[in-house]
Amino acid sequence: MGKSFSDRIKRISYGGDYNPEQWPKEVWAEDMKLFREAGIDTVTLNVFSWAALQKADYEYDFSKLDEIMEYVRENGLKVILATSTAAHPAWMASAHPDILRVNYYGQKRKFGARHNSCPNSPTFLKFAPRLAGKLAERYAKYENLIAWHISNEYNSVCYCKNCEAAFRDWLKEKYGTIEEVNRAWCTSFWSHTFYDFDEIVVPNKLTEETSRFETCFQGISLDYRRFLSDSMLHECALEAAEIKKYTPDVPVTTNFMHFFKDLDYRKWADVLDFTSWDSYPFFDEDRADVSMWHDYMRSLKGGQPMLLMEQTPNVTNWQKYNFIRRPGVVRLWSWRSVAHGADGVLFFQLRRSQGAMEKMHGAVIDHVGLGTTRSFKELAVTGREFEALGDTLLGARTDASAAIIFDYDNMWASEYCCGPSRDPEYKSYRNEVMRFYKALNALNISTEVIAEEDDFDKYRLLIAPIMYMVKPGVRERIERFVENGGTFVASAFSGIVNETDLVYLGGYPGPLKKVLGIWVEEIDCLPPEEKNSFVYGGKRYEAKQYFDIISSLDPTCRPLAAYEHDFYAGKPAVTKNDFGKGFAYYVATRSSDDFYFDFLSYIAKEAGVRPVYEAVPGLEVTERHNENGRFTFFLNHNDDSLEITLPAAGRALLSGENAAKGDKVVLEPKGVFILQESAK
Ligand SMILES: [Zn+2]
């Protein structure tokens, strides 16, 4: 493992993707002047330059990149160097067609687009790591090289012959025998029994699947998802290994994407030194969505600071409606990244390109080329704030006593499951996780986002939305967690299958029956207009979508709320089981935001989970701490100003003024206030 990203920098990194190769040198000089004005200290170079760097099988040309690397070093900039392997050159596709992917419909692609390489192509597996190694060898001596950026936004799913052969090998490695594959996938159903691994073909539109999210054969589709994620990870690991030969102390990352479904980022984090991601929320996206992904990225490396690799400085160009970030929003969102654990905030892109796909995508320097635009001036304010703080915040961590499980295997499997619904809104694992996370976020409770494999024992509150798949060992670890005094929450449609999607017999929720103290006999699913209701804590809430019908409770378990309508009126909708020193709750249906807020507010208090600050609509409050003190971030997402009362004495980090406990501070619309309490 290399040094951490935070160890390589002296201040919060600020900058982004920079493409000087698209511009004459006089423009470079203008860029440097504007970067200084905006407090920009970091450039990401070489993201899509493979065609320029490699002109034939064994012919490389680094002259242009040499010139750029020298130029930015002379100008005092830090560099995050990309390996350029996210799009192969046209000549390579002509000379070695195995690098071209086969798409979901079984069509062999020709050269074009990006993410265009098959992850199991011998050509790709030879030339991509080789290029990464050559770059590392050549630029190892640059002391301003702060990180490696492998490829870009990995997402090359493929269904070619090479992938099919590699999938069979992956299955042999995993299951050993074809009999074990048949057992794991339940192939006696629909006459699917295989007698030889060579009979297994990739699951796509030509075979088992009606869409990428619906399949006739869950076992194979689930394993192919795992296999494709592993295939891309294997290639990424080869590049990382080449890089480490020459620059063992320069940390490597690749930029993840928001709720991206094809890669199990939990597994990927193990081969990276730090995590980074790209945030491009849609106009109507809930703000908690972005906060959760920040928390997830931080949690993936055990709370180590992460990097926001990309966001737009003002506008995107690829969404249906590309809205301008309103005044104050980019600064607020940049600080939100830091508030959730980022030690760097970068943009795509620094100068707006003149042609092709992303010419209308926002940039720090717009087509007009001036530093006097509204957007530039706001960006410069944030850059100078980061500059002025130096290393004060670097390496700061967040203590979280609450965790929510976001597990890729569980997401893939629960969404592939045929039933209880085919409505994508109902099936959405993300939506169910967000029902709970949004309440934690509104309550200003510091939260980690973890997988089923992670350690539960360091938390007081553990939430497992739709724990449909319970992997080996998880039951025991949850039981131990609750026995020792933890509070566990699960929601409807949990405890259904094992790791290969075979149902646990003996009643739902399978391995979670004991800790939850319940037996779910039937699961009802009704159209959106068919609502039920329940009363919890003296208040009536709606029940919708899924309705688990709990027909018996252990003596230690009691109902906290009951359905009010239909033939199961009176059956529990929410239960609480005493188990050892802790409690296990079950929410048997789905409800509205106010229920999750009230419910988690109560049980967090009972579990001894303390919010960072009281809940105020539109106000997000988080905490980080390091040797320089404890930092409380107050973020006003509202369009109106807001008054806060300081919970402790300290210093206003951005103004440097002293602050007393109980002082009132007015936050402007989209305003940010950071309280620094000195280190104890
Ligand atoms: Zn392939």
XYZ file of C-alpha atoms and ligand atoms in Angstrom:
681
model
C 0.000 0.000 0.000
C 1.192 3.480 -0.821
C 0.967 6.497 1.420
C -2.491 7.940 1.860
C -3.649 10.705 -0.442
C -3.844 13.139 2.499
C -0.161 12.545 3.296
C 0.827 13.689 -0.210
C -0.850 17.092 -0.062
C -0.444 20.268 2.004
C -3.962 21.655 1.595
C -7.382 20.560 0.356
C -6.823 19.777 -3.318
C -8.764 21.953 -5.718
C -8.750 21.772 -9.503
C -9.810 19.092 -11.963
C -9.507 17.496 -15.386
C -7.175 19.528 -17.536
C -6.620 18.973 -21.272
C -3.886 21.346 -22.472
C -3.241 19.018 -25.436
C -6.451 20.450 -26.934
C -5.054 24.014 -26.906
C -2.118 26.076 -28.246
C 0.557 27.061 -25.739
C -0.514 30.692 -25.431
C -3.732 29.389 -23.882
C -1.726 27.398 -21.317
C -0.231 30.607 -19.952
C -3.672 32.137 -19.599
C -4.834 28.961 -17.791
C -2.027 29.267 -15.244
C -2.975 32.867 -14.495
C -6.641 31.961 -13.983
C -5.786 28.876 -11.894
C -3.815 31.095 -9.507
C -6.747 33.492 -9.240
C -9.105 30.617 -8.430
C -6.900 28.986 -5.798
C -6.468 25.911 -8.016
C -3.479 23.761 -7.110
C -4.223 20.356 -8.709
C -4.690 19.119 -12.276
C -5.797 15.691 -13.458
C -3.931 14.952 -16.676
C -3.967 12.338 -19.405
C -7.437 10.892 -18.892
C -8.066 10.066 -22.556
C -4.723 10.131 -24.373
C -4.046 6.511 -25.298
C -4.148 7.224 -29.054
C -1.558 9.978 -28.643
C 0.737 7.902 -26.414
C 0.791 4.600 -28.307
C 0.875 4.623 -32.101
C 1.511 0.938 -32.808
C 2.039 -2.289 -30.856
C 5.495 -1.335 -29.620
C 5.696 2.346 -30.547
C 5.135 4.931 -27.847
C 5.414 8.721 -27.930
C 5.398 10.658 -24.658
C 6.745 13.935 -26.032
C 3.544 15.955 -25.630
C 2.857 14.623 -22.142
C 6.506 15.308 -21.191
C 6.006 18.919 -22.205
C 2.757 19.222 -20.242
C 4.209 17.563 -17.145
C 7.171 19.969 -17.200
C 4.933 22.962 -17.745
C 2.554 22.280 -14.869
C 5.450 21.456 -12.539
C 7.143 24.777 -13.380
C 3.859 26.438 -12.512
C 3.653 24.821 -9.094
C 0.704 22.528 -9.761
C 0.146 19.096 -8.251
C -0.699 16.302 -10.675
C -3.111 13.396 -10.532
C -1.983 11.344 -13.498
C -4.462 9.129 -15.321
C -3.439 5.993 -17.168
C -5.569 6.778 -20.247
C -6.890 3.243 -20.578
C -10.627 4.028 -20.592
C -10.665 4.350 -24.402
C -8.392 2.410 -26.761
C -6.950 3.783 -30.044
C -8.672 3.106 -33.379
C -5.589 1.361 -34.782
C -5.678 -1.111 -31.901
C -9.271 -2.065 -32.690
C -8.312 -2.672 -36.352
C -5.214 -4.673 -35.523
C -6.658 -6.617 -32.568
C -10.451 -6.954 -32.832
C -10.582 -9.036 -29.647
C -10.418 -5.710 -27.773
C -13.864 -4.748 -29.079
C -16.774 -5.607 -26.824
C -19.893 -7.631 -27.637
C -22.922 -5.774 -26.346
C -25.931 -6.966 -24.373
C -27.760 -7.848 -27.589
C -24.923 -10.054 -28.786
C -23.647 -7.555 -31.390
C -19.903 -7.241 -31.915
C -19.080 -3.563 -31.679
C -16.779 -1.619 -33.992
C -14.431 1.149 -32.899
C -16.090 4.069 -31.133
C -17.227 5.732 -27.902
C -15.277 5.124 -24.696
C -15.152 2.306 -22.128
C -14.842 0.351 -25.333
C -12.492 -2.453 -24.273
C -13.516 -5.997 -23.354
C -12.210 -6.638 -19.825
C -11.143 -10.162 -20.796
C -9.486 -9.264 -24.111
C -5.891 -10.571 -24.248
C -4.929 -7.404 -26.156
C -6.433 -5.109 -23.515
C -4.941 -7.112 -20.658
C -1.520 -6.811 -22.307
C -1.466 -3.200 -23.480
C -3.383 -1.380 -20.720
C -1.171 -2.455 -17.794
C 1.886 -1.979 -20.005
C 0.929 1.647 -20.667
C 0.315 2.229 -16.943
C 3.776 0.839 -16.186
C 5.453 2.967 -18.837
C 3.810 6.104 -17.458
C 4.834 5.233 -13.904
C 8.431 4.528 -14.924
C 8.658 7.762 -16.893
C 7.073 10.129 -14.391
C 8.206 8.534 -11.117
C 10.681 11.345 -10.587
C 8.019 14.058 -10.471
C 7.642 15.028 -6.807
C 4.405 16.893 -7.656
C 2.730 13.624 -8.699
C 0.256 13.127 -5.836
C -1.895 10.238 -7.075
C -2.623 7.821 -9.911
C -6.019 7.764 -11.564
C -6.468 4.356 -13.177
C -8.692 4.346 -16.282
C -11.873 6.400 -15.779
C -15.386 5.556 -14.567
C -14.984 1.817 -15.216
C -18.100 0.341 -16.850
C -17.257 -2.025 -19.738
C -19.755 -4.868 -19.627
C -19.164 -7.439 -22.334
C -20.644 -10.707 -23.608
C -17.958 -11.928 -26.033
C -16.397 -15.375 -26.454
C -13.400 -14.410 -24.318
C -15.709 -13.301 -21.527
C -17.737 -16.499 -21.874
C -14.629 -18.658 -21.549
C -13.372 -16.609 -18.613
C -16.813 -16.887 -16.963
C -16.638 -20.698 -17.165
C -13.194 -20.598 -15.536
C -14.538 -18.258 -12.842
C -17.374 -20.716 -12.168
C -14.968 -23.678 -12.006
C -12.886 -21.796 -9.486
C -15.934 -20.875 -7.433
C -17.936 -24.111 -7.523
C -15.415 -26.832 -8.416
C -17.860 -29.179 -10.131
C -20.766 -28.811 -12.538
C -22.956 -30.652 -10.004
C -22.300 -27.891 -7.495
C -23.235 -25.247 -10.102
C -26.489 -27.131 -10.744
C -27.265 -27.227 -7.019
C -26.379 -23.578 -6.415
C -28.463 -22.325 -9.344
C -31.371 -24.759 -8.847
C -31.099 -25.885 -12.475
C -33.607 -28.717 -12.085
C -36.091 -25.897 -12.682
C -37.070 -25.446 -16.382
C -34.790 -28.284 -17.486
C -31.651 -26.205 -17.092
C -29.356 -28.984 -15.860
C -25.804 -28.631 -17.223
C -23.602 -31.657 -17.859
C -20.491 -29.694 -18.793
C -19.152 -26.191 -18.076
C -18.941 -25.628 -21.851
C -22.755 -25.709 -22.041
C -22.956 -22.543 -19.932
C -23.401 -19.392 -22.033
C -23.394 -15.749 -20.977
C -26.764 -14.453 -19.725
C -27.959 -11.594 -21.922
C -30.796 -10.617 -24.240
C -30.118 -13.680 -26.442
C -30.383 -16.116 -23.562
C -31.892 -15.651 -20.100
C -32.596 -11.954 -19.692
C -35.458 -9.725 -20.785
C -33.511 -6.635 -19.734
C -30.335 -5.933 -17.798
C -32.477 -5.902 -14.674
C -34.827 -8.817 -15.322
C -33.824 -12.425 -15.771
C -35.440 -15.833 -16.140
C -32.565 -17.452 -14.292
C -31.377 -15.580 -11.207
C -28.383 -17.753 -10.261
C -26.496 -17.292 -13.522
C -27.369 -13.593 -13.886
C -26.233 -12.867 -10.343
C -22.959 -14.711 -10.891
C -22.371 -12.950 -14.231
C -22.729 -9.571 -12.460
C -20.153 -10.698 -9.916
C -17.913 -12.046 -12.670
C -17.993 -8.837 -14.756
C -17.206 -6.716 -11.706
C -14.328 -9.074 -10.876
C -13.096 -8.994 -14.507
C -12.834 -5.203 -14.588
C -11.289 -5.222 -11.125
C -8.704 -7.762 -12.286
C -7.647 -5.430 -15.096
C -7.534 -2.463 -12.697
C -5.371 -4.478 -10.299
C -2.933 -5.293 -13.141
C -2.521 -1.578 -13.859
C -2.084 -0.854 -10.139
C 0.621 -3.542 -9.869
C 2.567 -2.052 -12.803
C 2.335 1.413 -11.254
C 3.531 0.147 -7.855
C 6.716 -1.239 -9.419
C 7.926 2.302 -10.085
C 6.011 4.538 -7.670
C 5.205 2.472 -4.566
C 4.515 5.580 -2.457
C 2.115 7.303 -4.838
C -1.452 6.220 -3.977
C -3.754 4.833 -6.668
C -7.460 5.342 -7.159
C -10.113 5.141 -9.840
C -13.177 7.346 -9.956
C -16.387 5.587 -8.928
C -19.867 6.739 -9.910
C -23.025 7.559 -7.996
C -25.052 4.399 -7.209
C -23.453 2.662 -10.185
C -24.814 -0.875 -10.345
C -22.237 -2.870 -12.288
C -19.247 -2.812 -9.961
C -19.125 -4.076 -6.403
C -17.228 -1.049 -5.078
C -16.790 -2.751 -1.686
C -14.501 -5.323 -3.345
C -12.837 -2.716 -5.539
C -11.798 -0.599 -2.578
C -9.397 -3.355 -1.502
C -7.094 -2.781 -4.498
C -7.137 1.025 -4.233
C -5.194 3.167 -1.778
C -8.021 5.664 -1.461
C -11.485 6.122 -2.936
C -12.727 8.869 -5.211
C -15.980 9.465 -7.035
C -17.854 11.645 -9.496
C -20.990 13.457 -8.361
C -23.517 14.700 -10.907
C -26.897 14.884 -9.170
C -30.019 15.345 -11.278
C -32.237 18.373 -10.784
C -34.759 16.545 -8.602
C -32.287 14.329 -6.781
C -32.720 14.282 -3.041
C -29.787 15.983 -1.361
C -29.381 12.996 0.982
C -28.499 10.840 -2.056
C -25.224 12.671 -2.546
C -24.485 12.754 1.181
C -24.980 9.011 1.392
C -22.567 8.364 -1.450
C -19.972 10.584 0.231
C -20.428 8.536 3.408
C -20.169 5.319 1.421
C -16.914 6.397 -0.248
C -15.439 7.318 3.142
C -16.630 4.053 4.718
C -15.144 1.911 1.916
C -11.636 2.558 3.251
C -12.485 2.423 6.940
C -13.133 6.139 7.329
C -9.967 7.319 5.568
C -10.503 10.645 3.729
C -11.572 10.377 0.101
C -11.569 12.624 -2.946
C -14.362 14.130 -4.995
C -12.732 13.474 -8.366
C -15.384 15.182 -10.467
C -18.342 17.491 -10.171
C -19.425 20.189 -12.555
C -18.438 23.765 -11.764
C -21.799 24.989 -13.089
C -23.691 22.803 -15.590
C -23.654 19.312 -17.118
C -24.525 18.615 -20.765
C -25.654 14.983 -20.798
C -28.692 15.064 -18.552
C -32.209 15.556 -19.883
C -32.353 19.029 -18.314
C -28.974 20.578 -17.634
C -29.631 23.101 -14.916
C -27.185 25.800 -13.881
C -26.060 25.426 -10.279
C -27.706 28.379 -8.532
C -25.537 31.005 -6.814
C -23.808 29.512 -3.774
C -24.623 25.911 -4.652
C -21.219 24.834 -6.020
C -19.490 26.301 -2.972
C -22.020 24.594 -0.663
C -21.658 21.246 -2.433
C -17.865 21.531 -2.416
C -17.906 22.095 1.330
C -20.419 19.259 1.734
C -17.838 16.912 0.171
C -15.282 18.060 2.733
C -17.876 17.859 5.525
C -18.408 14.174 4.677
C -14.731 13.277 4.502
C -13.155 14.559 1.261
C -9.640 16.018 1.340
C -9.960 17.240 -2.244
C -12.629 18.734 -4.490
C -12.065 18.547 -8.234
C -14.079 19.487 -11.276
C -14.714 18.178 -14.695
C -13.362 20.252 -16.406
C -10.934 23.179 -16.088
C -11.259 24.616 -19.601
C -14.367 24.067 -21.726
C -13.419 22.206 -24.892
C -14.098 23.619 -28.333
C -15.534 20.495 -29.910
C -17.025 17.021 -29.516
C -19.198 15.460 -26.847
C -18.420 17.663 -23.877
C -18.146 21.104 -25.444
C -21.332 22.247 -23.670
C -20.341 20.735 -20.331
C -19.477 23.339 -17.719
C -15.887 24.265 -16.944
C -14.008 26.503 -14.563
C -12.884 28.541 -17.588
C -15.808 28.984 -19.960
C -15.739 29.490 -23.765
C -15.566 33.223 -23.171
C -12.163 32.602 -21.559
C -12.493 35.169 -18.764
C -12.081 35.131 -15.007
C -14.937 37.601 -14.580
C -17.934 35.285 -15.003
C -20.395 34.706 -12.160
C -19.410 31.060 -11.973
C -15.640 31.675 -11.994
C -15.850 34.258 -9.247
C -17.795 31.871 -7.000
C -15.339 29.040 -7.696
C -12.464 31.338 -6.810
C -14.009 32.117 -3.418
C -14.051 28.415 -2.528
C -10.547 27.863 -3.898
C -9.145 30.684 -1.819
C -10.929 29.340 1.274
C -9.292 25.950 0.778
C -5.940 27.650 0.141
C -6.166 29.747 3.312
C -6.899 26.723 5.521
C -3.683 24.961 4.542
C -3.501 21.541 6.190
C -5.914 22.287 9.051
C -8.550 19.770 7.970
C -6.396 17.165 6.238
C -6.752 13.604 7.447
C -9.703 14.456 9.698
C -11.996 11.527 10.425
C -15.599 11.075 11.465
C -16.823 8.932 14.358
C -20.036 7.169 13.467
C -21.987 4.957 15.843
C -24.681 4.254 13.242
C -24.238 2.150 10.116
C -26.486 1.291 7.219
C -25.863 -1.699 4.987
C -25.619 -1.110 1.232
C -24.571 -4.448 -0.204
C -24.033 -5.092 -3.910
C -24.785 -8.837 -3.848
C -27.991 -8.069 -2.022
C -28.924 -5.280 -4.441
C -28.304 -7.433 -7.513
C -30.119 -10.456 -6.093
C -33.130 -8.660 -4.629
C -33.688 -6.708 -7.849
C -33.331 -9.825 -10.044
C -35.845 -11.681 -7.874
C -39.061 -12.314 -9.782
C -41.542 -11.095 -7.159
C -43.089 -9.647 -5.078
C -43.218 -6.852 -7.715
C -42.064 -5.975 -11.221
C -42.437 -2.248 -10.634
C -38.884 -0.795 -10.778
C -39.870 1.738 -8.126
C -40.887 -1.051 -5.749
C -37.888 -3.253 -6.527
C -35.347 -0.488 -6.114
C -32.904 -1.435 -3.370
C -31.489 2.085 -3.486
C -34.912 3.567 -2.721
C -35.357 1.398 0.358
C -31.853 2.179 1.641
C -32.544 5.874 1.078
C -35.773 5.756 3.130
C -33.647 5.012 6.183
C -30.516 6.991 5.260
C -32.520 10.128 4.512
C -33.911 10.069 8.059
C -30.438 9.591 9.578
C -29.159 12.471 7.461
C -32.065 14.732 8.442
C -31.387 13.845 12.087
C -27.694 14.843 11.657
C -26.526 11.414 12.772
C -23.029 10.520 11.521
C -23.393 7.326 9.525
C -21.166 4.790 7.829
C -22.372 2.834 4.818
C -21.086 -0.725 4.893
C -21.462 -4.197 3.355
C -22.628 -7.442 4.962
C -18.987 -8.527 5.312
C -17.940 -5.488 7.358
C -17.443 -5.349 11.121
C -20.717 -4.556 12.937
C -19.318 -4.448 16.459
C -18.073 -0.862 16.384
C -21.606 0.545 15.982
C -24.564 0.955 18.331
C -27.178 1.059 15.583
C -27.144 -1.181 12.496
C -29.776 -0.838 9.774
C -30.247 -3.479 7.065
C -32.871 -2.358 4.524
C -34.212 -5.326 2.472
C -31.695 -7.834 3.769
C -33.066 -10.242 1.139
C -29.761 -12.111 0.887
C -28.111 -13.231 4.109
C -24.584 -14.398 3.336
C -22.719 -17.061 5.346
C -21.747 -15.950 8.843
C -23.948 -12.846 8.795
C -26.675 -14.329 11.006
C -24.129 -15.162 13.720
C -22.557 -11.700 13.552
C -25.907 -9.914 13.782
C -26.955 -12.077 16.733
C -23.688 -11.344 18.534
C -24.059 -7.624 17.784
C -27.540 -7.490 19.334
C -26.712 -9.816 22.235
C -23.930 -7.423 23.187
C -26.294 -4.467 23.315
C -26.563 -3.288 19.700
C -29.786 -2.167 18.033
C -30.595 -3.858 14.729
C -33.268 -2.812 12.228
C -34.411 -4.836 9.202
C -37.182 -4.124 6.727
C -39.772 -5.975 4.650
C -38.668 -8.793 2.314
C -35.612 -9.750 4.390
C -34.018 -13.097 5.226
C -35.189 -14.731 1.999
C -32.167 -16.312 0.235
C -28.579 -17.473 0.672
C -25.574 -16.228 -1.304
C -26.557 -18.166 -4.462
C -30.207 -17.047 -4.320
C -31.615 -20.294 -2.866
C -34.488 -19.676 -0.461
C -33.986 -20.454 3.227
C -36.646 -23.050 4.064
C -38.583 -23.094 7.323
C -40.237 -19.675 7.131
C -39.264 -16.053 6.540
C -37.140 -14.200 7.501
C -34.965 -17.334 7.441
C -31.748 -16.859 9.411
C -33.049 -13.567 10.868
C -36.097 -15.217 12.513
C -34.317 -15.780 15.797
C -32.867 -12.316 16.289
C -36.032 -10.568 15.087
C -38.338 -12.920 16.976
C -40.913 -13.126 14.177
C -42.309 -15.418 11.496
C -43.514 -13.815 8.269
C -46.083 -16.138 6.745
C -47.073 -14.228 3.597
C -45.942 -11.148 1.639
C -48.566 -8.912 0.052
C -47.736 -6.435 -2.717
C -50.340 -3.916 -3.892
C -50.503 -1.184 -6.571
C -49.472 2.365 -5.541
C -53.022 3.589 -4.970
C -53.779 0.756 -2.498
C -52.560 2.014 0.863
C -52.838 0.544 4.339
C -51.960 2.358 7.573
C -50.669 1.852 11.092
C -50.385 3.877 14.273
C -46.920 4.172 15.802
C -46.160 6.294 18.883
C -49.643 7.768 18.771
C -49.379 8.960 15.159
C -50.912 7.417 12.026
C -48.613 6.642 9.062
C -49.271 5.162 5.639
C -48.226 1.625 4.733
C -47.558 0.939 1.073
C -45.984 -1.313 -1.570
C -44.858 -4.354 0.459
C -46.803 -5.780 3.396
C -45.168 -8.649 5.276
C -47.803 -10.522 7.237
C -46.277 -11.567 10.549
C -48.281 -14.425 11.976
C -46.334 -15.246 15.114
C -44.040 -13.512 17.575
C -41.559 -15.013 20.016
C -42.414 -14.328 23.686
C -39.643 -11.693 23.797
C -41.057 -9.817 20.808
C -43.872 -7.265 20.860
C -45.754 -5.389 18.192
C -45.242 -1.612 18.182
C -47.777 -0.947 15.432
C -50.421 -2.947 13.556
C -52.027 -2.764 10.102
C -55.427 -1.087 10.203
C -57.081 -2.504 7.095
C -57.617 -5.593 4.948
C -57.831 -9.182 6.202
C -54.538 -8.752 8.080
C -55.748 -5.774 10.120
C -54.345 -6.156 13.619
C -51.196 -8.009 12.455
C -47.914 -6.294 13.389
C -46.457 -3.676 11.036
C -43.513 -2.826 13.310
C -42.013 -5.153 15.941
C -39.340 -5.000 18.639
C -37.545 -8.035 20.016
C -35.498 -8.109 23.238
C -32.423 -10.137 22.433
C -29.561 -10.341 24.929
C -28.672 -6.801 25.945
C -29.983 -5.269 22.716
C -33.056 -4.887 20.545
C -34.002 -5.996 17.045
C -36.690 -4.078 15.141
C -38.607 -5.118 12.048
C -40.441 -2.711 9.774
C -42.777 -5.053 7.899
C -43.963 -2.548 5.297
C -42.904 0.702 3.641
C -44.011 4.127 4.721
C -43.482 7.840 4.178
C -40.494 9.996 5.142
C -42.100 11.221 8.372
C -42.348 7.665 9.711
C -38.655 6.883 9.169
C -37.702 10.216 10.715
C -39.838 9.666 13.841
C -38.944 5.987 14.151
C -35.173 6.461 13.847
C -35.287 9.530 16.036
C -36.733 7.366 18.823
C -34.526 4.308 18.418
C -31.317 6.288 17.909
C -31.962 7.938 21.250
C -32.702 4.576 22.864
C -29.494 3.146 21.355
C -27.403 6.025 22.656
C -26.592 7.359 19.186
C -26.160 11.106 19.524
C -26.827 13.482 16.636
C -24.156 16.057 15.835
C -26.821 18.780 16.110
C -30.588 18.985 16.460
C -32.641 18.382 13.311
C -33.583 21.554 11.418
C -35.217 21.347 7.958
C -32.655 21.957 5.218
C -29.725 22.136 7.635
C -27.075 19.426 7.358
C -24.543 19.136 10.170
C -21.541 16.796 10.171
C -18.390 16.344 12.185
C -14.713 15.570 11.493
C -11.756 15.654 13.832
C -7.970 15.447 13.728
C -5.026 16.699 15.789
C -6.103 20.298 15.061
C -9.438 19.874 16.785
C -13.027 18.946 16.212
C -14.802 20.530 13.265
C -18.571 20.858 13.039
C -19.838 21.703 9.545
C -23.155 23.537 9.279
C -24.529 23.492 5.719
C -27.641 25.487 4.893
C -29.328 23.889 1.870
C -32.291 26.254 2.151
C -33.073 29.239 -0.056
C -33.600 31.304 3.099
C -31.175 32.281 5.809
C -31.132 30.306 9.027
C -29.994 30.997 12.580
C -28.005 28.380 14.461
C -26.901 28.275 18.087
C -23.324 27.154 18.579
C -23.167 23.958 20.640
C -19.654 24.665 21.948
C -17.007 27.356 22.181
C -14.265 27.553 19.599
C -13.325 29.445 16.472
C -15.206 30.160 13.267
C -12.856 28.353 10.910
C -13.531 30.468 7.800
C -13.442 33.918 9.443
C -11.016 33.105 12.255
C -13.234 34.836 14.807
C -13.654 33.453 18.297
C -17.017 31.921 19.108
C -18.686 31.207 22.439
C -21.079 28.395 23.293
C -24.631 29.611 22.752
C -23.627 32.293 20.219
C -26.168 32.817 17.459
C -24.859 32.634 13.906
C -26.889 33.477 10.819
C -26.246 31.227 7.842
C -26.949 32.838 4.477
C -29.024 30.879 1.934
C -26.680 28.049 0.781
C -24.280 29.257 3.485
C -21.549 27.322 5.261
C -20.263 27.726 8.812
C -17.525 25.609 10.364
C -16.884 25.574 14.103
C -13.428 24.485 15.208
C -13.118 23.317 18.795
C -9.503 23.052 19.848
C -8.012 19.608 20.305
C -8.339 18.285 23.832
Zn -15.588 -9.651 -23.608
